[in-house]
mmCIF file of C-alpha atoms in Angstrom:
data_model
loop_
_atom_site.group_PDB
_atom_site.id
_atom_site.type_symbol
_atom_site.label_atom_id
_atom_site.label_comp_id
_atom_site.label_asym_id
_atom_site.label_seq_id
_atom_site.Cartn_x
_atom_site.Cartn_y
_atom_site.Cartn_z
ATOM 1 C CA UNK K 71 46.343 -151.122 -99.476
ATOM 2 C CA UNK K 72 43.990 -148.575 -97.812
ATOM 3 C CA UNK K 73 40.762 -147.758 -99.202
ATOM 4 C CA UNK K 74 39.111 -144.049 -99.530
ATOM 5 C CA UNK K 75 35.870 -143.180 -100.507
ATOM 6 C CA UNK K 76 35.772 -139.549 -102.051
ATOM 7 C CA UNK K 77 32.083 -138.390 -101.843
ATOM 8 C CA UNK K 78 32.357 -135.224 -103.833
ATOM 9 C CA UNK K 79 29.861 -133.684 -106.798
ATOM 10 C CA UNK K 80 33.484 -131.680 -108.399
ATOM 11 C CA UNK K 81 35.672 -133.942 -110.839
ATOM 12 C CA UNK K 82 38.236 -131.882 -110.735
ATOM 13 C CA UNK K 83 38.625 -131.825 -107.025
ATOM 14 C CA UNK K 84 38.629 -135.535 -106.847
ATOM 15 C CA UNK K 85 40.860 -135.924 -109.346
ATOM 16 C CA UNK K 86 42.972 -133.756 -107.708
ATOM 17 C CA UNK K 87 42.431 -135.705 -104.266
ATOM 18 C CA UNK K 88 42.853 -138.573 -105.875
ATOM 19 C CA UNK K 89 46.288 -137.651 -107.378
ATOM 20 C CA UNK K 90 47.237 -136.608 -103.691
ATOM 21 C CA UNK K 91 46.574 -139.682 -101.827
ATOM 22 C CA UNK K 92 47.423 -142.123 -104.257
ATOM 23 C CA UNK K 93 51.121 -140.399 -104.775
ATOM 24 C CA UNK K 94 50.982 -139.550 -100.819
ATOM 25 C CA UNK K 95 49.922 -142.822 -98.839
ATOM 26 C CA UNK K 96 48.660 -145.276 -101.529
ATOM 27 C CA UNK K 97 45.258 -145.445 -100.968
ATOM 28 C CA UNK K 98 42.652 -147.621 -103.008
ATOM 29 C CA UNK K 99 39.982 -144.695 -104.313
ATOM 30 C CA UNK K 100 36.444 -144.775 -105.240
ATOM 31 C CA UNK K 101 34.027 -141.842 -105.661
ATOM 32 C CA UNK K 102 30.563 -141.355 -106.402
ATOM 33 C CA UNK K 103 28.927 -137.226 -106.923
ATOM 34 C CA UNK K 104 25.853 -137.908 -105.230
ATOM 35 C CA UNK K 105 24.743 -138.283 -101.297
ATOM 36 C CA UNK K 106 22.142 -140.566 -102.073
ATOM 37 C CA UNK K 107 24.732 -143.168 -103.433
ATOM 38 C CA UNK K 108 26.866 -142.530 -101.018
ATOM 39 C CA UNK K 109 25.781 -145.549 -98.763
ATOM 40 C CA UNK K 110 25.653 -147.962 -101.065
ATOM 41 C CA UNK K 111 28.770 -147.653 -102.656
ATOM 42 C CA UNK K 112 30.547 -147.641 -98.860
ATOM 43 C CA UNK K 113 28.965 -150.943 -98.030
ATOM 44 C CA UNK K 114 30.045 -152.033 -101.330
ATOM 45 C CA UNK K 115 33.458 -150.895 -101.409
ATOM 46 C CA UNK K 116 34.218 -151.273 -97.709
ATOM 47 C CA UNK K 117 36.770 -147.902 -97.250
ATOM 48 C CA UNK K 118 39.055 -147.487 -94.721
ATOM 49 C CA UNK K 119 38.460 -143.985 -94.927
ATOM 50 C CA UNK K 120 35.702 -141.256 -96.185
ATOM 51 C CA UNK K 121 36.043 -137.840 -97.298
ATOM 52 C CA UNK K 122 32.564 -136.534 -97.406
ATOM 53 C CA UNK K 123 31.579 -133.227 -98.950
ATOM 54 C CA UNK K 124 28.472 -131.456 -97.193
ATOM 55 C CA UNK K 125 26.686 -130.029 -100.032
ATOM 56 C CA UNK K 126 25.893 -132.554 -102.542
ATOM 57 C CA UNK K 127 23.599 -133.288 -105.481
ATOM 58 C CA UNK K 128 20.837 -135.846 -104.142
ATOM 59 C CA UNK K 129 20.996 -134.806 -100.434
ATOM 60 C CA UNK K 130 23.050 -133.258 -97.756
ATOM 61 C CA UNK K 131 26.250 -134.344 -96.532
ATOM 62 C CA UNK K 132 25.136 -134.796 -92.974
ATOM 63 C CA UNK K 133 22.254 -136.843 -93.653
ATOM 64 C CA UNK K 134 24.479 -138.896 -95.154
ATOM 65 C CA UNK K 135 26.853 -138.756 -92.239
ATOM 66 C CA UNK K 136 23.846 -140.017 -90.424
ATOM 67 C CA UNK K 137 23.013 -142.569 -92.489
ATOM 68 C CA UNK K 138 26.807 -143.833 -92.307
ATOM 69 C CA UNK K 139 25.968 -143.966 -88.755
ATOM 70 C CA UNK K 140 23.052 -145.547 -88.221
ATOM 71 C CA UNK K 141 24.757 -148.453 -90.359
ATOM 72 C CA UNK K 142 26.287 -151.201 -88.447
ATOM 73 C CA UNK K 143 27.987 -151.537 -91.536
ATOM 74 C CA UNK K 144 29.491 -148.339 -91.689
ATOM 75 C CA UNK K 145 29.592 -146.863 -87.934
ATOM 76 C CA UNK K 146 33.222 -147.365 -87.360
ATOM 77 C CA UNK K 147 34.361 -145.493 -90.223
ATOM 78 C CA UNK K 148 35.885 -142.700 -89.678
ATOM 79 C CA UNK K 149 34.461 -139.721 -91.948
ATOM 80 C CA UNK K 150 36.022 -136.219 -92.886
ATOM 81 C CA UNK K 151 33.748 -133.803 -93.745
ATOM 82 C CA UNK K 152 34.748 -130.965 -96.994
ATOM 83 C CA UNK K 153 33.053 -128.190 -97.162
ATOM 84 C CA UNK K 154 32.986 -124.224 -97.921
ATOM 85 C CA UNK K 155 31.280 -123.525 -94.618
ATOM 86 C CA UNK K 156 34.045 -122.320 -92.316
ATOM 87 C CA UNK K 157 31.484 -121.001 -89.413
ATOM 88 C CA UNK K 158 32.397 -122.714 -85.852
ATOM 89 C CA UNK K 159 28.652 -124.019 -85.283
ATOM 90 C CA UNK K 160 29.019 -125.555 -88.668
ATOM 91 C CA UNK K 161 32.088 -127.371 -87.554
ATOM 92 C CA UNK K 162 30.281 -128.321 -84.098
ATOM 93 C CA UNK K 163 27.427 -129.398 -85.605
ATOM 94 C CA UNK K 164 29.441 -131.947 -88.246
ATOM 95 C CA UNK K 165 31.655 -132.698 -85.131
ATOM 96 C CA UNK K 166 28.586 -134.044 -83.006
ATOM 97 C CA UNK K 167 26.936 -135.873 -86.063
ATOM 98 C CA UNK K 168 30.239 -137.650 -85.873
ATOM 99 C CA UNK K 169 32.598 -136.584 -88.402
ATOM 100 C CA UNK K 170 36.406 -137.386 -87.164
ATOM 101 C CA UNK K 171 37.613 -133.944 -88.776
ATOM 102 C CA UNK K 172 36.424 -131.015 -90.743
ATOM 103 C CA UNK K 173 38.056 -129.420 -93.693
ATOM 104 C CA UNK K 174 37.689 -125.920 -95.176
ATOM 105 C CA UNK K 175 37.376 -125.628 -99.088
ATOM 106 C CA UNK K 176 40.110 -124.498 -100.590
ATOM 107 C CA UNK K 177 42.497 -126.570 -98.915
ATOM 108 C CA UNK K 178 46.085 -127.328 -99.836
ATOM 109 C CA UNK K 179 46.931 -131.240 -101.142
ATOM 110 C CA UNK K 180 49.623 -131.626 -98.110
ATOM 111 C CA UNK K 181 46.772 -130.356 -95.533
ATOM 112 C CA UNK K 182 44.489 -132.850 -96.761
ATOM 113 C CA UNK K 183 46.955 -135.728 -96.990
ATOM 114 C CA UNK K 184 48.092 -134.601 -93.046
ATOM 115 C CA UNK K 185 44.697 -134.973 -91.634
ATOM 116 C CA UNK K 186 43.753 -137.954 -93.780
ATOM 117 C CA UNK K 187 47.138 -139.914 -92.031
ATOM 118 C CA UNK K 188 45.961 -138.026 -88.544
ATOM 119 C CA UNK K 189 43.034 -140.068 -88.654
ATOM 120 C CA UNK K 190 44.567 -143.118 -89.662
ATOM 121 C CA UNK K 191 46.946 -142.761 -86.705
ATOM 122 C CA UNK K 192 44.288 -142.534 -84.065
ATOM 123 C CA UNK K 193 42.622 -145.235 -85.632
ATOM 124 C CA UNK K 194 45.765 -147.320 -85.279
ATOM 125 C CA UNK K 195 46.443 -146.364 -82.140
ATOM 126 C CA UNK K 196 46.858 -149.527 -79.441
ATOM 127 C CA UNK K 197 43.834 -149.294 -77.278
ATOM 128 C CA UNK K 198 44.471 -149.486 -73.666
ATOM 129 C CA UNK K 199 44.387 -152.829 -71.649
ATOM 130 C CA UNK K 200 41.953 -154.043 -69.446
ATOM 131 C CA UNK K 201 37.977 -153.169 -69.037
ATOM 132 C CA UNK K 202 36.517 -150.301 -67.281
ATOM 133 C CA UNK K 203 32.986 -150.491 -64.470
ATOM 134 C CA UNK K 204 31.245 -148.511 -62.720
ATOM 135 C CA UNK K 205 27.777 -149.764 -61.546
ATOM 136 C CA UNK K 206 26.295 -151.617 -64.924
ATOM 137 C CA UNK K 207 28.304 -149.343 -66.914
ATOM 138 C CA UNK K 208 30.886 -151.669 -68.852
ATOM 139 C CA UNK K 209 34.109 -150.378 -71.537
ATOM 140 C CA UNK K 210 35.466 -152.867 -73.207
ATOM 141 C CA UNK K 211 38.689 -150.602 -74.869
ATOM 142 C CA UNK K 212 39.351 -153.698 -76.993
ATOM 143 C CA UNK K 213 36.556 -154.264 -78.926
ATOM 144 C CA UNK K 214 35.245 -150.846 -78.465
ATOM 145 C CA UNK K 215 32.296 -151.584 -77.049
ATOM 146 C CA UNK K 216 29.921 -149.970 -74.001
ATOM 147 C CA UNK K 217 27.618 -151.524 -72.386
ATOM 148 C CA UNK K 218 24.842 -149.899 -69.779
ATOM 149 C CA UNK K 219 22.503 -152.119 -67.583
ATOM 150 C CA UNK K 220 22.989 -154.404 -70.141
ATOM 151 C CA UNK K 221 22.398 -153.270 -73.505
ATOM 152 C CA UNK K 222 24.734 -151.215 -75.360
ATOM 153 C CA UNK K 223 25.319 -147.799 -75.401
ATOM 154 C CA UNK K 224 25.916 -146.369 -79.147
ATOM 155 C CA UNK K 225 28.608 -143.638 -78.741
ATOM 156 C CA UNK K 226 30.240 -141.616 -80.782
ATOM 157 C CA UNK K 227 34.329 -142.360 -81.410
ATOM 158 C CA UNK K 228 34.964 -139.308 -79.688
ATOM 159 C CA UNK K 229 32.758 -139.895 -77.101
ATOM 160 C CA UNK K 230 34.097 -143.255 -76.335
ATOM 161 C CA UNK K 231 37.773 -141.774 -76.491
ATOM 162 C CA UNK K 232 36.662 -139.340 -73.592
ATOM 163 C CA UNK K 233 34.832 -141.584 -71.511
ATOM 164 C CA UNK K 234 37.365 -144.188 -71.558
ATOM 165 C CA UNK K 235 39.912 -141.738 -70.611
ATOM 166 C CA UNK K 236 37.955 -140.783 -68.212
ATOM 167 C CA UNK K 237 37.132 -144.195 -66.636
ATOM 168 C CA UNK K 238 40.534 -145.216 -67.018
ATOM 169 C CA UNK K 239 41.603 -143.211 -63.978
ATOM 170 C CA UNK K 240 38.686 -143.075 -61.590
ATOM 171 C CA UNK K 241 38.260 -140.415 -58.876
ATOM 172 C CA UNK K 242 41.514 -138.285 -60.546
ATOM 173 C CA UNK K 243 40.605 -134.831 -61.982
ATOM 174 C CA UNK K 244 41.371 -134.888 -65.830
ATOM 175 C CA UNK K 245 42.099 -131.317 -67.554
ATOM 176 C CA UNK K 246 40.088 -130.141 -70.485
ATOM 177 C CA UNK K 247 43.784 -129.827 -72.290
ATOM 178 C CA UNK K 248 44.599 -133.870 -71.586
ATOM 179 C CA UNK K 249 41.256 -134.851 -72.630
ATOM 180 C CA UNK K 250 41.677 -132.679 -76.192
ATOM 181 C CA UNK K 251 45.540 -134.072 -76.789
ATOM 182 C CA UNK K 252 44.648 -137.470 -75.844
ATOM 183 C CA UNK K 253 40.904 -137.941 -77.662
ATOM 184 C CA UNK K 254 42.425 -136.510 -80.773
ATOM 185 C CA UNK K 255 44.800 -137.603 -83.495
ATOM 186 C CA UNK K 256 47.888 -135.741 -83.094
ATOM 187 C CA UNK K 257 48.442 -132.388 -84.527
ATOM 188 C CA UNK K 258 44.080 -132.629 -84.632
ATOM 189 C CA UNK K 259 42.771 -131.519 -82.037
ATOM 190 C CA UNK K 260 39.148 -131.275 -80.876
ATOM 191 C CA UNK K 261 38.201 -127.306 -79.437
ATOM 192 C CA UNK K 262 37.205 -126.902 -75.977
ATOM 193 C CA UNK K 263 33.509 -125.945 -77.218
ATOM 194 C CA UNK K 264 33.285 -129.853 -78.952
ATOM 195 C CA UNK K 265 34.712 -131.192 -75.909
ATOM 196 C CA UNK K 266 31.989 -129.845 -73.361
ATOM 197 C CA UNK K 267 29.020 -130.726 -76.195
ATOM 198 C CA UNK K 268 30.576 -134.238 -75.807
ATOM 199 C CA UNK K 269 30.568 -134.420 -72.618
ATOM 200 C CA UNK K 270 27.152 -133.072 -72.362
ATOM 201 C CA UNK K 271 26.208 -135.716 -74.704
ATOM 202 C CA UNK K 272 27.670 -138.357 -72.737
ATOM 203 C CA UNK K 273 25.927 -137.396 -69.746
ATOM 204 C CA UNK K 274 22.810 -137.869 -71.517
ATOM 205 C CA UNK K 275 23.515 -141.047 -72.837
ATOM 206 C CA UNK K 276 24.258 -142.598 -69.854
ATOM 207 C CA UNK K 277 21.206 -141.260 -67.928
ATOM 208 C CA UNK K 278 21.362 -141.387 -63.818
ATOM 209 C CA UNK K 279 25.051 -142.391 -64.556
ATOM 210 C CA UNK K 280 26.287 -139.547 -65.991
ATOM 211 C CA UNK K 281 26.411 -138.560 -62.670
ATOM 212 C CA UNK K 282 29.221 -139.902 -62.723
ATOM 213 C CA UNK K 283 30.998 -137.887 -64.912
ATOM 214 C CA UNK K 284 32.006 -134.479 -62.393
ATOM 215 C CA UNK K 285 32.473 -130.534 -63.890
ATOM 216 C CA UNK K 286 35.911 -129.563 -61.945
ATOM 217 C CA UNK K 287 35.261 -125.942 -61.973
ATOM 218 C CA UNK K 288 38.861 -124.346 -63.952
ATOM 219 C CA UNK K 289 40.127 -127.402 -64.708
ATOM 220 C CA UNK K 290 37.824 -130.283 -66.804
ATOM 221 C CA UNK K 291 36.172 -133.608 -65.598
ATOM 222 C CA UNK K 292 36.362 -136.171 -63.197
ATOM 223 C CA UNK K 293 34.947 -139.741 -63.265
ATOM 224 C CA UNK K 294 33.915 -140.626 -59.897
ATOM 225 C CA UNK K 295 35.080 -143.561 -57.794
ATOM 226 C CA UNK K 296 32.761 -146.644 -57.866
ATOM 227 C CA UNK K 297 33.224 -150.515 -57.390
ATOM 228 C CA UNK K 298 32.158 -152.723 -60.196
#
């Protein structure tokens, strides 16, 4: 049975959560109402899944978001962000702290149970076979793992999705609209703003290789051609 972590200060709303997701997928739930247990009880509990309200007695969501992480514990799980604030740059800035999705307070019981099983589903999904190189940069799609020079390179999810994507057809331009559909769960897709911070991110990440990683003016990104 899948596990869910409900970090949320309201009762009522994770009661009502709970109700949801028990009736709708069968999930295993936990809370706790404060950000500064919200760590320990996810390396306790071990959740497939967390829903992770921003404002919060003891802390903010996002430094718990960070904290989640920083964890090698906790890194690969995926995180969904509640909250009241419905601004874009909000969204962007949970989006590039890492969240997988971002939902508006109030939201309706089937919304939240559609996004919840969106994640799962990209989660799930079969990664593609074989490695990717380029120079010392190495993408293992298996075990989810990129390596530069070396030493790895701590990405995002949604950074890996996009570079992977990317370096899974070399030298072919890539539109912004098959990089959104195809890093996203479906039915959840990432905006074209978030996809350009990622890539921007990505570039910086990788240093003199983000070179690699070409604008195609009107259209999206290219990875460029190199031997291994």
């Amino acid at each position: 049975m899948p596990r869910l972590l409900i970090v949320e200060d309201d009762p009522k709303l994770v009661a009502a959560i709970e109700k949801t997701v028990s009736l709708g997928r069968g999930f295993m739930v936990e809370s706790v109402g404060r950000a500064d247990l919200a760590l320990s009880a996810a390396l306790k509990f071990k959740p497939d899944i967390i829903l992770l309200d921003v404002k919060l007695p003891g802390g903010d969501g996002r430094m718990v978001l960070k904290s989640l992480k920083d964890n090698a514990a906790t890194r690969a799980i995926p995180v969904i962000f509640l909250t009241g604030m419905a601004s874009e740059g909000d969204k962007v800035l949970g989006l590039n702290l890492g969240a997988d999705d971002y939902v508006v307070k109030p939201f309706g019981a089937m919304e939240l149970l559609a996004r919840i099983q969106a994640v799962e589903r990209r989660y799930r999904r079969e990664p593609a076979p074989g490695r990717r190189a380029a120079g010392t940069l190495r993408l293992d799609p298996d075990n989810h793992i990129v390596t530069l020079g070396g030493k790895p390179l701590k990405l995002q999810p949604k950074e890996f999705e996009i570079l992977n994507l990317l370096m899974s057809q070399p030298g072919r331009a890539l539109s912004r609209t098959y990089l959104i559909e195809n890093s996203s769960s479906y039915g959840l897709p990432i905006s074209t703003r978030s996809l350009d911070t990622h890539i921007k991110n990505l570039r910086k990440k990788l240093g003199v290789t983000g070179r690699l990683i070409e604008t195609v003016p009107k259209l999206g990104y290219r990875f460029v051609r190199q031997n291994a």
